[in-house]
C-alpha positions as CSV (number, residue, x, y, z in Angstrom):
1,M,-37.0,52.0,9.7
2,T,-38.0,52.5,5.9
3,R,-39.2,50.5,3.5
4,G,-36.1,50.6,1.4
5,A,-33.9,50.5,4.3
6,V,-35.5,47.3,5.1
7,L,-35.2,46.2,1.4
8,L,-31.7,46.9,1.8
9,F,-30.9,45.5,5.0
10,S,-32.8,42.0,3.6
11,F,-30.6,42.0,0.2
12,L,-27.4,42.4,1.9
13,L,-27.9,39.3,4.4
14,S,-29.4,37.4,1.8
15,V,-25.7,37.6,-0.1
16,S,-23.7,37.9,2.9
17,L,-25.0,34.2,4.6
18,P,-24.0,32.2,1.5
19,A,-20.3,33.9,1.9
20,Q,-20.5,32.6,5.6
21,R,-21.5,29.3,4.9
22,S,-18.7,28.8,2.6
23,L,-15.8,30.2,4.7
24,K,-17.5,27.9,7.7
25,S,-15.8,24.4,8.1
26,I,-17.8,21.5,8.2
27,S,-17.3,17.8,9.2
28,A,-15.4,15.4,7.1
29,S,-17.9,12.7,7.1
30,E,-20.6,15.0,5.2
31,W,-18.7,14.6,2.0
32,I,-15.4,12.5,2.4
33,N,-15.9,8.5,1.9
34,A,-12.2,7.6,2.5
35,G,-8.6,9.5,3.1
36,P,-7.0,11.6,2.8
37,M,-4.5,8.9,2.2
38,L,-0.6,9.9,1.7
39,G,0.5,7.5,-0.8
40,Y,4.5,8.2,-2.7
41,V,6.6,10.5,-1.3
42,H,10.0,11.9,-1.9
43,M,12.3,15.1,-1.0
44,K,10.3,17.5,-3.3
45,E,7.1,16.2,-3.4
46,A,4.2,14.0,-1.7
47,H,1.3,12.5,-3.2
48,L,-2.2,12.4,-1.4
49,W,-5.3,10.4,-2.4
50,I,-9.3,10.9,-1.1
51,Q,-12.3,10.2,-2.5
52,T,-15.6,12.2,-2.1
53,K,-18.9,10.6,-1.4
54,K,-20.0,12.5,-4.4
55,P,-18.9,14.9,-7.0
56,A,-17.3,17.9,-5.8
57,E,-14.3,20.3,-6.2
58,V,-11.6,19.7,-3.9
59,A,-8.2,21.2,-3.1
60,I,-5.7,20.9,-0.6
61,H,-3.9,23.6,1.5
62,Y,-0.5,22.7,3.1
63,R,2.5,24.8,4.9
64,P,5.5,23.8,7.2
65,L,3.8,22.4,10.8
66,G,3.9,25.4,13.4
67,S,5.0,27.8,10.9
68,N,3.5,31.4,10.0
69,Q,3.8,30.7,6.2
70,N,0.8,31.4,3.7
71,W,-0.5,28.1,2.8
72,T,0.4,26.8,-0.5
73,T,-2.7,25.9,-2.5
74,T,-3.0,23.1,-5.1
75,E,-4.9,23.1,-8.2
76,V,-8.8,22.3,-7.4
77,I,-10.2,18.9,-8.6
78,K,-13.2,17.9,-9.4
79,T,-14.1,14.5,-8.7
80,E,-16.8,12.9,-11.0
81,S,-18.8,9.9,-10.6
82,K,-17.1,8.0,-13.5
83,T,-13.6,8.0,-11.9
84,A,-15.5,7.0,-8.3
85,N,-15.6,10.4,-7.1
86,T,-11.8,9.8,-6.3
87,A,-8.6,12.7,-6.5
88,K,-5.0,12.3,-6.4
89,F,-2.8,15.6,-5.7
90,V,0.8,16.1,-6.2
91,L,2.2,18.5,-3.4
92,D,5.5,19.6,-5.0
93,E,5.9,23.0,-3.1
94,V,7.7,21.4,-0.3
95,L,11.5,20.8,1.1
96,P,13.3,17.7,2.5
97,G,13.0,16.5,5.8
98,K,10.2,18.8,6.8
99,V,6.8,18.2,8.3
100,Y,4.2,19.6,6.6
101,E,0.3,20.2,8.0
102,Y,-2.4,20.4,5.4
103,K,-6.6,21.1,5.2
104,V,-8.9,19.7,2.9
105,F,-11.4,22.2,1.3
106,V,-14.3,20.8,-0.4
107,N,-16.8,23.0,-2.8
108,G,-14.7,25.9,-0.9
109,S,-15.4,25.0,2.7
110,Q,-12.8,23.6,5.2
111,L,-13.5,20.2,6.3
112,N,-13.0,19.1,9.7
113,F,-11.3,15.2,10.8
114,P,-11.2,14.1,14.1
115,N,-7.1,13.7,13.5
116,S,-4.6,16.3,12.6
117,L,-3.5,15.8,8.9
118,T,0.1,15.9,8.8
119,F,3.0,14.6,6.1
120,K,6.7,14.5,6.3
121,T,9.1,14.8,3.5
122,L,12.5,12.2,3.1
123,V,15.4,13.5,4.5
124,D,18.8,14.4,2.4
125,W,20.8,12.5,4.4
126,R,23.6,11.1,2.1
127,F,27.1,12.9,2.6
128,R,25.2,14.7,5.6
129,Q,24.5,12.4,8.6
130,D,23.8,8.6,8.8
131,P,20.4,7.2,7.5
132,P,17.1,8.1,9.8
133,E,15.5,5.6,12.0
134,F,12.2,4.4,11.0
135,T,9.8,1.8,10.5
136,I,7.7,0.1,7.8
137,L,4.6,-1.7,8.2
138,A,3.2,-4.8,5.9
139,G,0.3,-7.1,5.7
140,S,-1.9,-8.6,2.9
141,C,-5.1,-10.5,3.0
142,S,-7.6,-7.4,3.9
143,Y,-11.6,-8.8,3.8
144,F,-14.4,-6.1,4.6
145,N,-17.5,-7.8,5.1
146,E,-20.7,-6.9,3.2
147,D,-23.9,-8.8,3.7
148,I,-25.1,-8.3,0.1
149,A,-22.3,-9.5,-1.8
150,D,-21.0,-12.0,0.9
151,R,-22.1,-15.8,1.6
152,P,-24.4,-17.0,3.8
153,G,-23.1,-17.8,7.4
154,R,-20.4,-16.7,9.4
155,P,-18.6,-13.5,8.1
156,Y,-15.0,-14.1,6.5
157,G,-13.9,-10.9,7.7
158,G,-13.0,-9.7,11.1
159,D,-10.9,-8.3,13.8
160,Y,-11.0,-4.6,12.6
161,Q,-9.0,-3.2,15.2
162,I,-5.9,-4.6,14.1
163,F,-6.1,-1.2,11.7
164,E,-6.3,0.9,15.0
165,K,-3.1,-1.0,16.8
166,M,-1.5,0.0,13.1
167,A,-2.4,3.5,13.1
168,D,-1.1,3.4,17.0
169,M,2.4,2.7,15.9
170,K,2.6,5.8,13.9
171,A,4.8,3.5,11.4
172,D,6.4,6.0,8.1
173,V,5.3,3.4,5.4
174,M,2.6,0.5,5.0
175,L,3.4,-1.9,2.3
176,W,0.0,-3.6,1.2
177,L,1.2,-6.9,-0.2
178,G,-2.3,-7.9,-2.3
179,D,-5.4,-9.2,-1.8
180,N,-5.9,-5.7,-0.4
181,V,-9.8,-6.0,-1.5
182,Y,-11.6,-9.2,-2.2
183,M,-13.8,-8.9,-5.8
184,R,-16.8,-11.1,-5.3
185,P,-18.3,-12.9,-7.9
186,I,-21.0,-9.8,-8.3
187,D,-18.1,-7.6,-8.8
188,F,-15.4,-9.1,-11.0
189,G,-17.7,-9.2,-13.9
190,S,-17.9,-5.1,-14.4
191,R,-15.9,-2.0,-14.2
192,R,-18.9,-0.8,-11.7
193,G,-18.2,-4.0,-9.7
194,F,-14.4,-3.1,-9.5
195,L,-15.0,0.7,-8.4
196,H,-17.9,-0.2,-5.8
197,R,-15.5,-3.1,-4.1
198,Y,-12.6,-0.3,-3.7
199,T,-15.1,2.1,-2.8
200,H,-16.9,0.1,-0.3
201,D,-13.8,-1.5,1.2
202,R,-12.0,2.0,1.6
203,S,-14.9,3.4,3.6
204,Y,-14.7,1.6,6.5
205,P,-14.7,3.5,9.7
206,Q,-11.8,1.6,11.3
207,L,-9.7,2.1,8.7
208,Q,-9.9,5.8,8.4
209,R,-7.4,6.9,11.0
210,F,-4.2,4.1,9.5
211,L,-5.3,5.7,6.1
212,Q,-4.2,9.1,7.7
213,T,-1.1,7.8,8.9
214,G,2.3,7.4,7.4
215,S,2.4,6.4,3.6
216,H,0.4,3.7,1.7
217,I,2.0,1.7,-1.2
218,A,0.5,-1.4,-2.9
219,I,0.6,-4.1,-4.6
220,W,-1.8,-6.9,-5.8
221,D,-2.8,-10.3,-5.7
222,D,-5.6,-12.5,-7.3
223,H,-8.6,-11.0,-5.3
224,D,-7.7,-7.5,-6.5
225,F,-6.9,-8.3,-9.5
226,G,-10.3,-10.6,-10.4
227,P,-11.4,-14.3,-9.4
228,N,-10.0,-16.4,-7.7
229,D,-6.4,-17.4,-8.8
230,A,-6.8,-15.4,-11.9
231,N,-3.9,-15.1,-14.3
232,G,-3.0,-12.7,-17.4
233,S,-5.9,-13.9,-19.5
234,Y,-8.8,-12.6,-17.4
235,V,-10.9,-10.3,-19.7
236,G,-11.5,-7.8,-16.7
237,K,-7.7,-7.4,-16.1
238,V,-8.5,-3.7,-17.7
239,W,-11.1,-2.9,-15.2
240,A,-8.4,-4.1,-12.2
241,H,-5.7,-1.8,-13.8
242,E,-7.8,1.4,-13.8
243,A,-9.0,0.9,-10.4
244,F,-5.8,0.1,-8.9
245,R,-4.4,3.1,-10.6
246,L,-7.7,5.3,-9.3
247,F,-7.2,4.3,-5.8
248,W,-4.1,4.0,-5.0
249,A,-1.3,6.8,-5.0
250,N,1.8,4.6,-6.2
251,P,5.1,5.9,-7.4
252,P,5.1,5.3,-11.4
253,L,4.3,2.3,-12.9
254,V,6.2,0.5,-15.4
255,Q,5.2,-0.8,-18.8
256,F,6.7,-4.1,-20.1
257,G,6.2,-3.9,-23.8
258,C,2.9,-3.3,-24.7
259,E,1.4,-4.3,-21.5
260,N,0.4,-2.4,-18.3
261,S,1.7,-3.5,-15.4
262,I,1.6,-2.4,-11.3
263,A,5.4,-2.8,-11.1
264,S,7.4,0.1,-9.8
265,A,10.3,1.2,-7.5
266,M,10.8,3.4,-5.0
267,E,13.4,4.4,-2.3
268,F,12.7,5.3,1.5
269,N,15.7,6.8,3.2
270,D,18.3,3.9,3.0
271,V,16.0,1.2,1.6
272,H,15.3,0.5,-1.9
273,I,11.9,-1.1,-2.3
274,F,10.3,-3.0,-5.8
275,L,7.3,-3.8,-6.2
276,L,6.2,-6.6,-8.6
277,D,3.4,-7.5,-10.5
278,N,2.5,-11.3,-10.1
279,R,-0.7,-11.4,-12.1
280,S,-1.0,-9.3,-15.5
281,F,1.7,-12.0,-17.2
282,R,0.8,-14.7,-15.1
283,T,0.1,-18.1,-17.3
284,E,-1.7,-21.4,-15.9
285,I,0.7,-24.1,-15.5
286,M,0.8,-25.8,-18.9
287,N,1.7,-29.4,-19.8
288,N,4.3,-28.2,-22.0
289,G,6.6,-26.7,-18.9
290,Q,5.9,-23.3,-20.5
291,H,4.6,-21.2,-17.8
292,Q,5.3,-17.9,-15.9
293,I,4.0,-15.6,-12.8
294,F,6.7,-12.9,-13.8
295,G,7.9,-12.9,-17.4
296,R,11.4,-12.8,-18.2
297,E,11.1,-8.8,-19.0
298,Q,10.1,-8.1,-15.8
299,L,12.3,-10.3,-14.0
300,D,15.4,-8.9,-15.9
301,W,14.3,-5.3,-14.9
302,L,14.1,-6.5,-11.3
303,I,17.5,-7.9,-11.4
304,N,18.8,-4.6,-13.3
305,N,17.4,-2.5,-10.3
306,L,18.7,-4.7,-7.5
307,K,22.1,-5.1,-9.2
308,Y,22.2,-1.2,-9.4
309,S,21.1,-0.6,-6.1
310,N,23.9,0.2,-2.7
311,A,20.9,-0.4,-0.5
312,P,21.7,-2.2,2.5
313,F,18.4,-3.8,2.5
314,K,16.5,-4.3,-1.0
315,L,12.7,-5.0,-0.4
316,V,11.2,-7.1,-2.6
317,C,7.4,-7.0,-2.8
318,A,5.7,-9.7,-4.1
319,G,2.1,-11.0,-4.1
320,G,2.6,-14.6,-3.3
321,Q,5.7,-17.0,-1.1
322,M,9.1,-16.8,-3.2
323,V,11.5,-18.7,-1.3
324,S,9.2,-21.4,0.2
325,D,10.0,-24.7,-1.6
326,A,6.6,-26.1,-0.8
327,K,4.9,-26.6,-4.4
328,V,1.4,-25.7,-2.8
329,F,-1.5,-23.4,-4.4
330,E,0.2,-20.6,-6.1
331,N,3.8,-20.7,-4.8
332,F,6.5,-19.8,-6.7
333,A,8.3,-23.2,-6.2
334,N,5.3,-24.6,-8.4
335,Y,7.1,-22.4,-11.4
336,E,10.4,-24.0,-11.7
337,E,12.4,-22.5,-14.5
338,E,11.2,-19.0,-13.5
339,R,11.9,-19.9,-10.3
340,A,15.3,-20.9,-10.5
341,Y,16.5,-18.2,-13.1
342,L,15.5,-15.5,-10.8
343,F,17.6,-17.1,-8.0
344,R,20.5,-17.9,-10.0
345,R,20.8,-14.4,-11.7
346,I,20.7,-12.8,-8.4
347,E,23.6,-15.4,-7.3
348,E,25.4,-14.7,-10.7
349,E,25.5,-10.9,-10.3
350,N,26.5,-11.6,-6.2
351,I,23.5,-9.1,-5.3
352,K,23.1,-9.2,-1.3
353,G,20.3,-7.7,0.8
354,V,17.4,-9.0,-1.0
355,I,14.7,-9.3,1.4
356,F,10.8,-10.6,-0.2
357,L,7.8,-9.2,1.6
358,T,5.2,-11.6,0.9
359,G,1.6,-12.5,1.3
360,D,-1.2,-14.7,0.2
361,R,-1.0,-17.6,2.1
362,H,-3.3,-16.8,5.0
363,H,-0.2,-17.7,7.8
364,S,2.8,-15.9,8.5
365,E,6.4,-17.5,8.5
366,V,10.1,-16.2,7.7
367,C,12.1,-18.3,5.1
368,L,15.7,-17.9,4.9
369,M,17.5,-19.1,1.7
370,T,21.8,-18.9,1.8
371,N,23.4,-19.1,-2.2
372,R,26.3,-20.7,-3.2
373,K,28.4,-17.2,-2.6
374,G,26.8,-17.2,0.8
375,N,24.5,-14.4,0.5
376,K,21.1,-14.9,2.4
377,I,17.8,-14.1,1.0
378,F,14.7,-13.8,3.2
379,D,11.3,-14.1,2.8
380,F,9.0,-12.7,5.4
381,T,5.1,-13.7,4.7
382,T,2.6,-11.8,6.2
383,S,-1.2,-12.7,6.0
384,P,-4.1,-12.4,6.8
385,L,-4.9,-8.8,8.1
386,T,-9.0,-9.3,8.3
387,S,-9.5,-12.0,6.4
388,G,-9.6,-16.1,7.5
389,A,-6.5,-17.5,9.0
390,V,-5.1,-20.8,8.1
391,T,-5.5,-23.3,11.3
392,K,-5.2,-26.7,10.0
393,K,-1.5,-28.1,9.6
394,V,0.5,-26.0,7.0
395,E,2.6,-27.8,4.4
396,E,6.4,-28.8,5.4
397,N,8.8,-25.4,3.8
398,S,12.2,-26.7,4.5
399,Y,13.5,-22.8,4.3
400,R,11.0,-22.0,6.9
401,I,13.0,-20.5,10.1
402,N,11.7,-22.4,13.3
403,G,9.3,-20.8,15.3
404,S,7.8,-18.3,12.8
405,L,4.7,-19.7,11.8
406,I,1.9,-17.6,12.6
407,Q,-1.7,-18.9,12.2
408,Q,-3.8,-16.1,13.3
409,R,-4.8,-12.6,11.9
410,N,-1.4,-10.4,11.8
411,F,0.8,-7.6,10.4
412,L,4.6,-7.4,10.4
413,A,6.6,-4.2,11.5
414,L,10.1,-3.3,10.0
415,H,12.4,-1.1,12.2
416,F,15.7,0.4,10.7
417,S,17.8,1.9,13.2
418,G,21.8,2.0,13.3
419,K,24.9,3.8,11.6
420,Q,25.4,4.0,7.8
421,G,27.4,0.6,7.2
422,E,26.0,-1.0,10.3
423,R,22.4,-1.0,9.9
424,K,20.2,-3.2,11.3
425,L,16.6,-4.4,10.6
426,Q,14.5,-5.4,13.3
427,A,11.2,-7.5,12.3
428,I,8.3,-7.9,14.6
429,F,4.7,-10.0,13.8
430,Y,1.9,-8.5,15.8
431,S,-1.6,-9.8,16.5
432,S,-4.7,-8.2,15.5
433,D,-4.6,-7.1,19.5
434,G,-1.1,-5.4,18.9
435,D,0.7,-8.3,20.9
436,K,4.2,-9.6,19.8
437,L,4.1,-13.1,18.1
438,F,7.5,-13.3,16.9
439,E,10.7,-11.1,16.4
440,Y,13.6,-11.4,14.2
441,T,16.7,-9.3,13.6
442,I,19.0,-9.1,10.7
443,H,22.5,-7.3,10.8
444,Q,23.4,-5.2,7.6
445,K,27.0,-7.2,8.1
446,E,25.4,-10.9,7.9
447,L,23.9,-10.3,4.6
C-alpha cells in the first residue's frame, strides 16, 4: 500500500469511528440520574420527565407499540446544572387509547434501559363504551436515607422494596400525597439544598423501575415544602415551588391571586382528581381565631370544580387528614372555621362521590362521614411509604372505620371497575412486602 493510501485510510477511519460511536447505544446508567418518568397524560399528549447526571442534549423518539411507523422525535432539550439537569418533554403526536414505545437519546446516542419504555394515552370512552378498568396507587412519607444529612443512630427510612412491589402492580397512576422528599436542616436554607434533596432522593435504585411504570402525579406537605410544619410565611417557599416544578410533570398549576400554588386538577378516565396545596396559604393557629390551611379562594375553586364534575368518584388529594375529628398535630380539625366551611359547602351543593386521599400521619386508616343530605364523604389516609411508622397508641377518631387502622409501612391501591352508572371502587392497603392489610369496597350507588 502506498504512503498516500495509508494516509487516506487512516483519515477515513478517524472520521468514521466517532460516527459509529454516536450511533451505538450505551447504558442508561452512564447518563441518567433518575427516570424517565411519565407525568400528566391525556388523550392527545403525554408529559415525560428525566434527569441526567450532567449537562447533555436529550431527545425522545416514540411510535405506536409494535408498529413499523417512523419514529416521531421531540425537540432536543439541553439539560443544565442550574436547573438540576432536568428535562420535561410533551409527546403530542399521539392518539387516544394507544400504547406507545419510546427511546431516550443523549447526545445523539440511544440509551439502553433494563426495562421496556412504554406509555398509554387515555381512551376516548364517552358515548362509545363503558369506562375502562384501571388502578391508581397512592402513598405518602418517603424518606430516603443519606448518611451525611441524617441524624446519628438508626436510619429513619427503610423497606425500599415497597417500590418494587408497587412497580409489580403495573398501575396506571401513582398519586404522591406529600412528604415525597424530606428536607433536612442542611437543605431548607438554600436553593441548592432543595435541588440536592430532590436529586438525591429521586436517584434511589429501588425507585427507578417504579418511576418508569404508569403516570406519576404529586402534591406536597411540610417536608417537601421546607422545615417541619412549615406554613406560608416560610421565606424559602420560592425554592420549594421551583423545585416542585422542576421535578414533577403535573397538569397545569393554578395561581390564586398573586400567589403561586401547586393546586391542579385532572381527569383520568371517569375519575376526577383534585390536587390541593396545603402549605402555600397555611397560617399558624392564631389566638384571634383567624387561621387557615387552604384559604377561601382555593376552597371556592375546589367547590366550583366539584360542583361541575359529573364523575362518580371525585378524588381530592391533600397533604393532611381532612375528615378525622381528632384535633392533633396538623389535622384539618384544628382549623374549625375553614373545615366547617368546606363541609357545609359540599352539603349545600349536594356534591356526591367525594373521596379524600391524604397522608402525613405515619399511620393509615379509612374515615367515613355522612352529611345531613345522606351523602357519604370518605378519607383514605395512607402513610408512610418508607419513613418511620407510628406504633404507639393512635388518637381517638370518631369517623374511623373499625379495623382500618394500619401502623406499619404501606401503600394504597384503588381499583376502578364496572359498567357506567354501576362503577365500583375496591381499595386495598398493602404492606411493604406486598401483603394485603385491609380492604374496603365502595359502590357508586351508595354515594
